[in-house]
Amino acid sequence: MSGIEQSTTVVVRPAAVRIAARVSVGLPGRGTTNSRALETEPIIAAVALSALRMVAIDSNGNLIYADSSNLAQMFSVVGLVRSAVEAGAAVPVLVEGLFSDAAWNWIPGLPIFLGINGTLTQTPPTSGFLLMVGMVISPTQIFIQQQEPTQLWNS
């Protein structure tokens, strides 16, 4: 990545995460495709993390998979991990911006929600909490922009 960096601290309950605004260049087939994306400064992964999964901050300030069935994570979801990492590695997290992956086949115009174990889904969960994490722009491109979570009362 190259470009202008600007940092600010954003409070993500319960931990503070530093966000860096960057001018970024997308990678062929996988990557941000807009000129500006918000991502965190690198955060340590508590467990091995797969690419293209949503993550949350655990009680130690490390990354774990976000899970819509876990009410304790309702306010600690950070964003999308763009690449796989091993436990103990530091990785930036995409908080907002366009992202594409050639293997995706989303339905354009519909929202994307947090699922179980960090998965992205276009089917809203029926228990736990509802968290819209973005919108589908094209079958292979999404815009990540997390909304406020809502507890599902049948939980």
mmCIF file of N, CA and C in Angstrom, residues 60-149:
data_model
loop_
_atom_site.group_PDB
_atom_site.id
_atom_site.type_symbol
_atom_site.label_atom_id
_atom_site.label_comp_id
_atom_site.label_asym_id
_atom_site.label_seq_id
_atom_site.Cartn_x
_atom_site.Cartn_y
_atom_site.Cartn_z
ATOM 1 N N ASN A 60 -8.621 -9.838 25.683
ATOM 2 C CA ASN A 60 -7.202 -9.496 25.756
ATOM 3 C C ASN A 60 -6.782 -8.487 24.683
ATOM 4 N N GLY A 61 -7.743 -8.043 23.866
ATOM 5 C CA GLY A 61 -7.426 -7.086 22.810
ATOM 6 C C GLY A 61 -6.917 -7.726 21.541
ATOM 7 N N ASN A 62 -7.101 -9.043 21.398
ATOM 8 C CA ASN A 62 -6.644 -9.762 20.213
ATOM 9 C C ASN A 62 -7.830 -10.133 19.325
ATOM 10 N N LEU A 63 -7.530 -10.524 18.088
ATOM 11 C CA LEU A 63 -8.573 -10.866 17.124
ATOM 12 C C LEU A 63 -9.017 -12.314 17.230
ATOM 13 N N ILE A 64 -10.330 -12.500 17.154
ATOM 14 C CA ILE A 64 -10.959 -13.816 17.059
ATOM 15 C C ILE A 64 -12.059 -13.703 16.011
ATOM 16 N N TYR A 65 -12.601 -14.838 15.571
ATOM 17 C CA TYR A 65 -13.727 -14.778 14.645
ATOM 18 C C TYR A 65 -14.922 -14.124 15.323
ATOM 19 N N ALA A 66 -15.566 -13.230 14.614
ATOM 20 C CA ALA A 66 -16.824 -12.652 15.089
ATOM 21 C C ALA A 66 -17.916 -13.689 14.835
ATOM 22 N N ASP A 67 -18.924 -13.696 15.678
ATOM 23 C CA ASP A 67 -19.974 -14.709 15.567
ATOM 24 C C ASP A 67 -21.315 -14.098 15.968
ATOM 25 N N SER A 68 -22.256 -14.083 15.044
ATOM 26 C CA SER A 68 -23.554 -13.456 15.303
ATOM 27 C C SER A 68 -24.370 -14.184 16.363
ATOM 28 N N SER A 69 -23.988 -15.408 16.707
ATOM 29 C CA SER A 69 -24.719 -16.142 17.747
ATOM 30 C C SER A 69 -24.187 -15.851 19.146
ATOM 31 N N ASN A 70 -23.077 -15.112 19.237
ATOM 32 C CA ASN A 70 -22.444 -14.816 20.517
ATOM 33 C C ASN A 70 -22.761 -13.379 20.935
ATOM 34 N N LEU A 71 -23.761 -13.217 21.803
ATOM 35 C CA LEU A 71 -24.181 -11.873 22.220
ATOM 36 C C LEU A 71 -23.057 -11.074 22.882
ATOM 37 N N ALA A 72 -22.096 -11.759 23.488
ATOM 38 C CA ALA A 72 -20.980 -11.062 24.137
ATOM 39 C C ALA A 72 -20.130 -10.298 23.113
ATOM 40 N N GLN A 73 -20.226 -10.654 21.837
ATOM 41 C CA GLN A 73 -19.445 -9.980 20.782
ATOM 42 C C GLN A 73 -20.216 -8.874 20.074
ATOM 43 N N MET A 74 -21.424 -8.629 20.493
ATOM 44 C CA MET A 74 -22.302 -7.707 19.779
ATOM 45 C C MET A 74 -21.654 -6.350 19.494
ATOM 46 N N PHE A 75 -20.852 -5.846 20.411
ATOM 47 C CA PHE A 75 -20.233 -4.524 20.234
ATOM 48 C C PHE A 75 -18.718 -4.594 20.062
ATOM 49 N N SER A 76 -18.188 -5.764 19.741
ATOM 50 C CA SER A 76 -16.738 -5.865 19.594
ATOM 51 C C SER A 76 -16.296 -6.312 18.200
ATOM 52 N N VAL A 77 -17.219 -6.338 17.241
ATOM 53 C CA VAL A 77 -16.862 -6.698 15.863
ATOM 54 C C VAL A 77 -16.093 -5.529 15.248
ATOM 55 N N VAL A 78 -14.955 -5.841 14.634
ATOM 56 C CA VAL A 78 -14.080 -4.808 14.083
ATOM 57 C C VAL A 78 -14.236 -4.687 12.571
ATOM 58 N N GLY A 79 -14.108 -5.784 11.835
ATOM 59 C CA GLY A 79 -14.164 -5.713 10.378
ATOM 60 C C GLY A 79 -13.721 -7.006 9.734
ATOM 61 N N LEU A 80 -13.221 -6.902 8.498
ATOM 62 C CA LEU A 80 -12.888 -8.042 7.646
ATOM 63 C C LEU A 80 -11.382 -8.262 7.583
ATOM 64 N N VAL A 81 -10.958 -9.508 7.801
ATOM 65 C CA VAL A 81 -9.556 -9.886 7.608
ATOM 66 C C VAL A 81 -9.415 -10.246 6.130
ATOM 67 N N ARG A 82 -8.504 -9.570 5.445
ATOM 68 C CA ARG A 82 -8.369 -9.760 4.002
ATOM 69 C C ARG A 82 -7.523 -10.963 3.623
ATOM 70 N N SER A 83 -6.638 -11.402 4.512
ATOM 71 C CA SER A 83 -5.783 -12.542 4.197
ATOM 72 C C SER A 83 -5.660 -13.444 5.421
ATOM 73 N N ALA A 84 -5.375 -14.710 5.179
ATOM 74 C CA ALA A 84 -5.226 -15.673 6.269
ATOM 75 C C ALA A 84 -3.961 -15.373 7.067
ATOM 76 N N VAL A 85 -4.039 -15.582 8.387
ATOM 77 C CA VAL A 85 -2.877 -15.390 9.257
ATOM 78 C C VAL A 85 -2.848 -16.477 10.326
ATOM 79 N N GLU A 86 -1.658 -16.759 10.814
ATOM 80 C CA GLU A 86 -1.482 -17.713 11.909
ATOM 81 C C GLU A 86 -1.726 -17.015 13.241
ATOM 82 N N ALA A 87 -2.007 -17.789 14.266
ATOM 83 C CA ALA A 87 -2.144 -17.244 15.621
ATOM 84 C C ALA A 87 -0.852 -16.528 15.989
ATOM 85 N N GLY A 88 -0.984 -15.364 16.598
ATOM 86 C CA GLY A 88 0.169 -14.583 17.021
ATOM 87 C C GLY A 88 0.643 -13.567 15.995
ATOM 88 N N ALA A 89 0.150 -13.665 14.767
ATOM 89 C CA ALA A 89 0.545 -12.708 13.727
ATOM 90 C C ALA A 89 -0.247 -11.416 13.882
ATOM 91 N N ALA A 90 0.354 -10.320 13.481
ATOM 92 C CA ALA A 90 -0.329 -9.026 13.493
ATOM 93 C C ALA A 90 -0.919 -8.790 12.114
ATOM 94 N N VAL A 91 -2.185 -8.385 12.081
ATOM 95 C CA VAL A 91 -2.877 -8.201 10.803
ATOM 96 C C VAL A 91 -3.775 -6.966 10.862
ATOM 97 N N PRO A 92 -3.762 -6.134 9.800
ATOM 98 C CA PRO A 92 -4.721 -5.033 9.740
ATOM 99 C C PRO A 92 -6.100 -5.583 9.376
ATOM 100 N N VAL A 93 -7.142 -4.875 9.778
ATOM 101 C CA VAL A 93 -8.516 -5.297 9.528
ATOM 102 C C VAL A 93 -9.213 -4.206 8.725
ATOM 103 N N LEU A 94 -9.871 -4.599 7.628
ATOM 104 C CA LEU A 94 -10.626 -3.650 6.813
ATOM 105 C C LEU A 94 -11.907 -3.279 7.551
ATOM 106 N N VAL A 95 -12.067 -1.997 7.838
ATOM 107 C CA VAL A 95 -13.225 -1.492 8.578
ATOM 108 C C VAL A 95 -14.275 -0.942 7.617
ATOM 109 N N GLU A 96 -13.824 -0.297 6.562
ATOM 110 C CA GLU A 96 -14.752 0.282 5.591
ATOM 111 C C GLU A 96 -14.073 0.415 4.252
ATOM 112 N N GLY A 97 -14.793 0.082 3.188
ATOM 113 C CA GLY A 97 -14.271 0.262 1.841
ATOM 114 C C GLY A 97 -14.725 -0.836 0.904
ATOM 115 N N LEU A 98 -14.458 -0.632 -0.378
ATOM 116 C CA LEU A 98 -14.766 -1.626 -1.398
ATOM 117 C C LEU A 98 -13.768 -2.763 -1.317
ATOM 118 N N PHE A 99 -14.268 -3.966 -1.548
ATOM 119 C CA PHE A 99 -13.391 -5.127 -1.539
ATOM 120 C C PHE A 99 -13.916 -6.116 -2.557
ATOM 121 N N SER A 100 -13.014 -6.768 -3.280
ATOM 122 C CA SER A 100 -13.443 -7.724 -4.297
ATOM 123 C C SER A 100 -12.702 -9.038 -4.164
ATOM 124 N N ASP A 101 -13.370 -10.089 -4.609
ATOM 125 C CA ASP A 101 -12.764 -11.407 -4.672
ATOM 126 C C ASP A 101 -13.400 -12.134 -5.854
ATOM 127 N N ALA A 102 -12.569 -12.608 -6.769
ATOM 128 C CA ALA A 102 -13.053 -13.238 -7.996
ATOM 129 C C ALA A 102 -13.878 -14.498 -7.728
ATOM 130 N N ALA A 103 -13.696 -15.142 -6.583
ATOM 131 C CA ALA A 103 -14.428 -16.371 -6.268
ATOM 132 C C ALA A 103 -15.832 -16.124 -5.724
ATOM 133 N N TRP A 104 -16.138 -14.886 -5.344
ATOM 134 C CA TRP A 104 -17.461 -14.581 -4.798
ATOM 135 C C TRP A 104 -18.534 -14.613 -5.876
ATOM 136 N N ASN A 105 -19.773 -14.853 -5.448
ATOM 137 C CA ASN A 105 -20.916 -14.817 -6.356
ATOM 138 C C ASN A 105 -22.128 -14.267 -5.598
ATOM 139 N N TRP A 106 -22.036 -13.015 -5.119
ATOM 140 C CA TRP A 106 -23.084 -12.381 -4.343
ATOM 141 C C TRP A 106 -24.228 -11.915 -5.239
ATOM 142 N N ILE A 107 -25.387 -11.668 -4.631
ATOM 143 C CA ILE A 107 -26.534 -11.091 -5.340
ATOM 144 C C ILE A 107 -26.457 -9.569 -5.168
ATOM 145 N N PRO A 108 -26.226 -8.839 -6.268
ATOM 146 C CA PRO A 108 -26.070 -7.378 -6.178
ATOM 147 C C PRO A 108 -27.296 -6.689 -5.581
ATOM 148 N N GLY A 109 -27.018 -5.614 -4.821
ATOM 149 C CA GLY A 109 -28.070 -4.789 -4.248
ATOM 150 C C GLY A 109 -28.585 -5.256 -2.906
ATOM 151 N N LEU A 110 -28.195 -6.437 -2.475
ATOM 152 C CA LEU A 110 -28.650 -6.957 -1.184
ATOM 153 C C LEU A 110 -27.576 -6.743 -0.120
ATOM 154 N N PRO A 111 -27.994 -6.661 1.146
ATOM 155 C CA PRO A 111 -27.019 -6.484 2.230
ATOM 156 C C PRO A 111 -26.260 -7.771 2.529
ATOM 157 N N ILE A 112 -25.149 -7.594 3.224
ATOM 158 C CA ILE A 112 -24.359 -8.719 3.726
ATOM 159 C C ILE A 112 -24.366 -8.628 5.241
ATOM 160 N N PHE A 113 -24.543 -9.785 5.880
ATOM 161 C CA PHE A 113 -24.615 -9.859 7.336
ATOM 162 C C PHE A 113 -23.477 -10.700 7.886
ATOM 163 N N LEU A 114 -23.178 -10.472 9.166
ATOM 164 C CA LEU A 114 -22.264 -11.346 9.895
ATOM 165 C C LEU A 114 -22.985 -12.654 10.158
ATOM 166 N N GLY A 115 -22.317 -13.769 9.888
ATOM 167 C CA GLY A 115 -22.856 -15.090 10.180
ATOM 168 C C GLY A 115 -22.117 -15.709 11.358
ATOM 169 N N ILE A 116 -22.018 -17.013 11.343
ATOM 170 C CA ILE A 116 -21.343 -17.761 12.402
ATOM 171 C C ILE A 116 -19.869 -17.945 12.028
ATOM 172 N N ASN A 117 -18.997 -17.877 13.025
ATOM 173 C CA ASN A 117 -17.553 -18.065 12.836
ATOM 174 C C ASN A 117 -16.950 -17.126 11.793
ATOM 175 N N GLY A 118 -17.410 -15.878 11.788
ATOM 176 C CA GLY A 118 -16.825 -14.868 10.928
ATOM 177 C C GLY A 118 -17.286 -14.877 9.488
ATOM 178 N N THR A 119 -18.192 -15.769 9.127
ATOM 179 C CA THR A 119 -18.617 -15.847 7.735
ATOM 180 C C THR A 119 -19.481 -14.659 7.347
ATOM 181 N N LEU A 120 -19.432 -14.334 6.071
ATOM 182 C CA LEU A 120 -20.306 -13.335 5.476
ATOM 183 C C LEU A 120 -21.477 -14.081 4.855
ATOM 184 N N THR A 121 -22.678 -13.528 4.969
ATOM 185 C CA THR A 121 -23.860 -14.180 4.424
ATOM 186 C C THR A 121 -24.885 -13.141 3.983
ATOM 187 N N GLN A 122 -25.704 -13.515 3.030
ATOM 188 C CA GLN A 122 -26.816 -12.648 2.635
ATOM 189 C C GLN A 122 -28.113 -13.097 3.300
ATOM 190 N N THR A 123 -28.026 -14.123 4.144
ATOM 191 C CA THR A 123 -29.179 -14.591 4.913
ATOM 192 C C THR A 123 -29.049 -14.060 6.333
ATOM 193 N N PRO A 124 -29.989 -13.208 6.776
ATOM 194 C CA PRO A 124 -29.877 -12.674 8.134
ATOM 195 C C PRO A 124 -30.021 -13.772 9.178
ATOM 196 N N PRO A 125 -29.263 -13.685 10.273
ATOM 197 C CA PRO A 125 -29.399 -14.685 11.332
ATOM 198 C C PRO A 125 -30.768 -14.577 12.001
ATOM 199 N N THR A 126 -31.188 -15.664 12.626
ATOM 200 C CA THR A 126 -32.488 -15.674 13.318
ATOM 201 C C THR A 126 -32.338 -15.689 14.830
ATOM 202 N N SER A 127 -31.106 -15.777 15.317
ATOM 203 C CA SER A 127 -30.876 -15.721 16.759
ATOM 204 C C SER A 127 -29.551 -14.999 17.005
ATOM 205 N N GLY A 128 -29.316 -14.644 18.257
ATOM 206 C CA GLY A 128 -28.098 -13.892 18.595
ATOM 207 C C GLY A 128 -28.301 -12.420 18.310
ATOM 208 N N PHE A 129 -27.507 -11.885 17.374
ATOM 209 C CA PHE A 129 -27.663 -10.485 16.990
ATOM 210 C C PHE A 129 -27.533 -10.333 15.483
ATOM 211 N N LEU A 130 -28.158 -9.292 14.974
ATOM 212 C CA LEU A 130 -28.139 -8.968 13.555
ATOM 213 C C LEU A 130 -27.132 -7.847 13.344
ATOM 214 N N LEU A 131 -26.182 -8.068 12.441
ATOM 215 C CA LEU A 131 -25.194 -7.047 12.122
ATOM 216 C C LEU A 131 -25.005 -7.001 10.616
ATOM 217 N N MET A 132 -25.527 -5.936 10.009
ATOM 218 C CA MET A 132 -25.276 -5.718 8.590
ATOM 219 C C MET A 132 -23.870 -5.154 8.465
ATOM 220 N N VAL A 133 -23.029 -5.835 7.678
ATOM 221 C CA VAL A 133 -21.634 -5.413 7.560
ATOM 222 C C VAL A 133 -21.315 -4.755 6.229
ATOM 223 N N GLY A 134 -22.256 -4.783 5.296
ATOM 224 C CA GLY A 134 -21.993 -4.135 4.019
ATOM 225 C C GLY A 134 -23.081 -4.404 3.004
ATOM 226 N N MET A 135 -22.805 -3.957 1.775
ATOM 227 C CA MET A 135 -23.725 -4.119 0.648
ATOM 228 C C MET A 135 -22.971 -4.725 -0.529
ATOM 229 N N VAL A 136 -23.707 -5.489 -1.341
ATOM 230 C CA VAL A 136 -23.128 -6.083 -2.539
ATOM 231 C C VAL A 136 -23.217 -5.081 -3.688
ATOM 232 N N ILE A 137 -22.093 -4.812 -4.306
ATOM 233 C CA ILE A 137 -22.018 -3.904 -5.441
ATOM 234 C C ILE A 137 -22.144 -4.687 -6.745
ATOM 235 N N SER A 138 -21.444 -5.810 -6.818
ATOM 236 C CA SER A 138 -21.497 -6.706 -7.979
ATOM 237 C C SER A 138 -21.273 -8.119 -7.445
ATOM 238 N N PRO A 139 -21.441 -9.146 -8.269
ATOM 239 C CA PRO A 139 -21.245 -10.503 -7.752
ATOM 240 C C PRO A 139 -19.894 -10.743 -7.072
ATOM 241 N N THR A 140 -18.883 -9.982 -7.457
ATOM 242 C CA THR A 140 -17.544 -10.188 -6.892
ATOM 243 C C THR A 140 -17.043 -9.013 -6.063
ATOM 244 N N GLN A 141 -17.923 -8.045 -5.787
ATOM 245 C CA GLN A 141 -17.476 -6.850 -5.055
ATOM 246 C C GLN A 141 -18.496 -6.433 -3.995
ATOM 247 N N ILE A 142 -17.961 -6.134 -2.800
ATOM 248 C CA ILE A 142 -18.812 -5.667 -1.705
ATOM 249 C C ILE A 142 -18.252 -4.360 -1.160
ATOM 250 N N PHE A 143 -19.132 -3.598 -0.516
ATOM 251 C CA PHE A 143 -18.705 -2.398 0.187
ATOM 252 C C PHE A 143 -18.892 -2.673 1.673
ATOM 253 N N ILE A 144 -17.798 -2.749 2.415
ATOM 254 C CA ILE A 144 -17.843 -2.982 3.849
ATOM 255 C C ILE A 144 -18.146 -1.663 4.548
ATOM 256 N N GLN A 145 -19.211 -1.641 5.318
ATOM 257 C CA GLN A 145 -19.568 -0.485 6.147
ATOM 258 C C GLN A 145 -20.541 -0.994 7.208
ATOM 259 N N GLN A 146 -19.988 -1.332 8.335
ATOM 260 C CA GLN A 146 -20.737 -1.942 9.428
ATOM 261 C C GLN A 146 -21.792 -1.001 9.994
ATOM 262 N N GLN A 147 -22.990 -1.534 10.250
ATOM 263 C CA GLN A 147 -24.080 -0.779 10.861
ATOM 264 C C GLN A 147 -24.161 -1.129 12.348
ATOM 265 N N GLU A 148 -25.053 -0.488 13.070
ATOM 266 C CA GLU A 148 -25.237 -0.807 14.490
ATOM 267 C C GLU A 148 -25.871 -2.198 14.634
ATOM 268 N N PRO A 149 -25.401 -3.007 15.577
ATOM 269 C CA PRO A 149 -25.995 -4.332 15.773
ATOM 270 C C PRO A 149 -27.356 -4.236 16.468
#
